[in-house]
């Protein structure tokens, strides 16, 4: 492999177009989750840095919003081109700090970039409205304006795409952003911002604050009155805290929170397609995505056959360092994450489940010899059978490569089981019955439904959840609404 990422390792804060140290000049370590080796010491933003970044964003936002929409569009397009031209370097950096296989990292860079491209185009189509008035001496106009300064908090599972999905619509709308990436993966965010500067996006429009002081930065983001909107992707628990913190200031919020996606396979399904969909929906990013299939409901008449086909399909999975070309499943992000996933498996087994299959673990050690002696974050892809609905892995987000199979008898029961969750992000089902497709699409209580597919994310579609999975949508034309205020103009004539 030709190492391409070196020039993209930035280890300082980006405030007002300048790379700088944190106010207290402290740093924190970013570590390769596959090997435990340190990658960089990164400036650790303090709340005072956040305040400074917000002040810079306030100034920058005014002139950014004054630019003609096609000028903002042109700069976003230029940024998109630079991201794609540097796809390989950015993908390597992503694998280095996040662990996902390089092929998936390349796909994430393209996926993140696709939001920049999409919103470069949407920037020109922020239409208003003219409404027929109730009195004929009046004229009613509706215009849309940027909300102002946006604070963004992003997770470590898609460090490039989750940030691009917020920055692109915010910038298209005419907002400026202060962003705090996850402390595990700040390098991809800094690299993305570096390319934005190179593309000509003005100083202060994008500010990046890597920080290990998540809570304190969150308090500044949510209480600073100059911040008009918060966009958060992460856990439901932190989302609830942020809602409470935003309440006194009545700050607008977009939340992409946890999921607990059901994956239903009916007896009339194409089982080979369902197995391929299950593997795609479960093992991408080692199971660490919020739309990962989390609960597998399989019709009792095809339960054994599905399990057989699934375990046969999983023979092709290879666990190891994401830089190894053959590897399809990388490490989990941390030892804590691994222990959590192990806890789900142990709990299911205590309740009567049985491990039907596990990918051979030695692959990981062969693939990352440099990791010997370092902590081992690898978790073998696992299938459990006879899982009960009360098992923790059926109730909570697993965030790991574990499939628990639960049998069901009827369509009504499958829908009830699927909807018996506080979460409502994604759902997947496989069937050939067109009437059943209609019934499930109507009745499943989630923001997104995959019908005979395990992959649903793309820039053209509105990504988001209902129930405790969040508020608002990202991507598509709906994704701009969260960054726009509606202003109604009432003109009266004599
Ligand atoms: P995960 O458990 O997957 O890491 P989190 O919700 O804890 O999910 O993290 C998502 C993002 O939220 C990260 O950038 C993290 O640093 C940040 N975060 C965590 N706790 C808080 C908090 N109390 N206030 C603001 N941001 C937080």
XYZ file of N, CA and C and ligand atoms in Angstrom, residues 153-156 180-183 214-215 218 232-235 238 242, ligand 1:
78
model
N -22.131 18.005 16.870
C -21.383 17.018 17.663
C -21.533 15.682 16.938
N -20.405 15.056 16.622
C -20.459 13.865 15.775
C -19.775 12.661 16.447
N -20.153 11.465 16.034
C -19.639 10.238 16.655
C -18.421 9.674 15.910
N -17.904 8.565 16.444
C -16.675 7.977 15.889
C -16.957 6.907 14.842
N -17.639 19.574 17.042
C -16.780 18.770 17.910
C -16.868 17.317 17.459
N -15.804 16.818 16.815
C -15.811 15.397 16.448
C -15.566 14.537 17.689
N -15.833 13.259 17.584
C -15.567 12.347 18.706
C -14.064 12.309 18.978
N -13.705 12.187 20.260
C -12.286 12.198 20.628
C -11.541 10.987 20.056
N -15.894 16.343 26.346
C -17.159 16.348 25.593
C -18.264 17.083 26.341
N -18.380 16.791 27.619
C -19.498 17.369 28.365
C -19.382 18.901 28.452
N -20.084 20.477 25.228
C -21.533 20.368 25.006
C -22.290 21.456 25.750
N -26.801 16.880 16.462
C -26.065 15.857 17.210
C -26.313 14.481 16.610
N -25.267 13.709 16.449
C -25.409 12.285 16.145
C -24.672 11.521 17.228
N -25.382 10.629 17.900
C -24.754 9.853 18.967
C -25.804 9.068 19.734
N -25.499 8.791 20.978
C -26.374 7.914 21.761
C -27.639 8.652 22.211
N -27.064 10.618 25.603
C -26.462 11.956 25.476
C -27.442 12.894 24.776
N -28.668 16.635 25.959
C -28.530 17.835 25.131
C -29.880 18.529 24.933
P -20.944 6.657 21.802
O -21.325 5.952 23.065
O -21.287 5.928 20.577
O -19.549 7.187 21.809
P -21.924 9.238 22.538
O -23.313 9.752 22.465
O -21.311 9.060 23.879
O -21.924 7.896 21.716
O -20.937 10.163 21.690
C -21.305 10.843 20.506
C -20.666 12.206 20.507
O -21.170 12.928 21.625
C -19.148 12.207 20.663
O -18.615 13.298 19.924
C -18.970 12.430 22.141
O -17.723 13.026 22.458
C -20.094 13.406 22.410
N -20.560 13.448 23.822
C -20.535 12.474 24.745
N -21.074 12.906 25.906
C -21.456 14.201 25.707
C -22.081 15.214 26.519
N -22.458 14.974 27.771
N -22.313 16.415 25.958
C -21.969 16.673 24.683
N -21.383 15.768 23.870
C -21.123 14.545 24.364
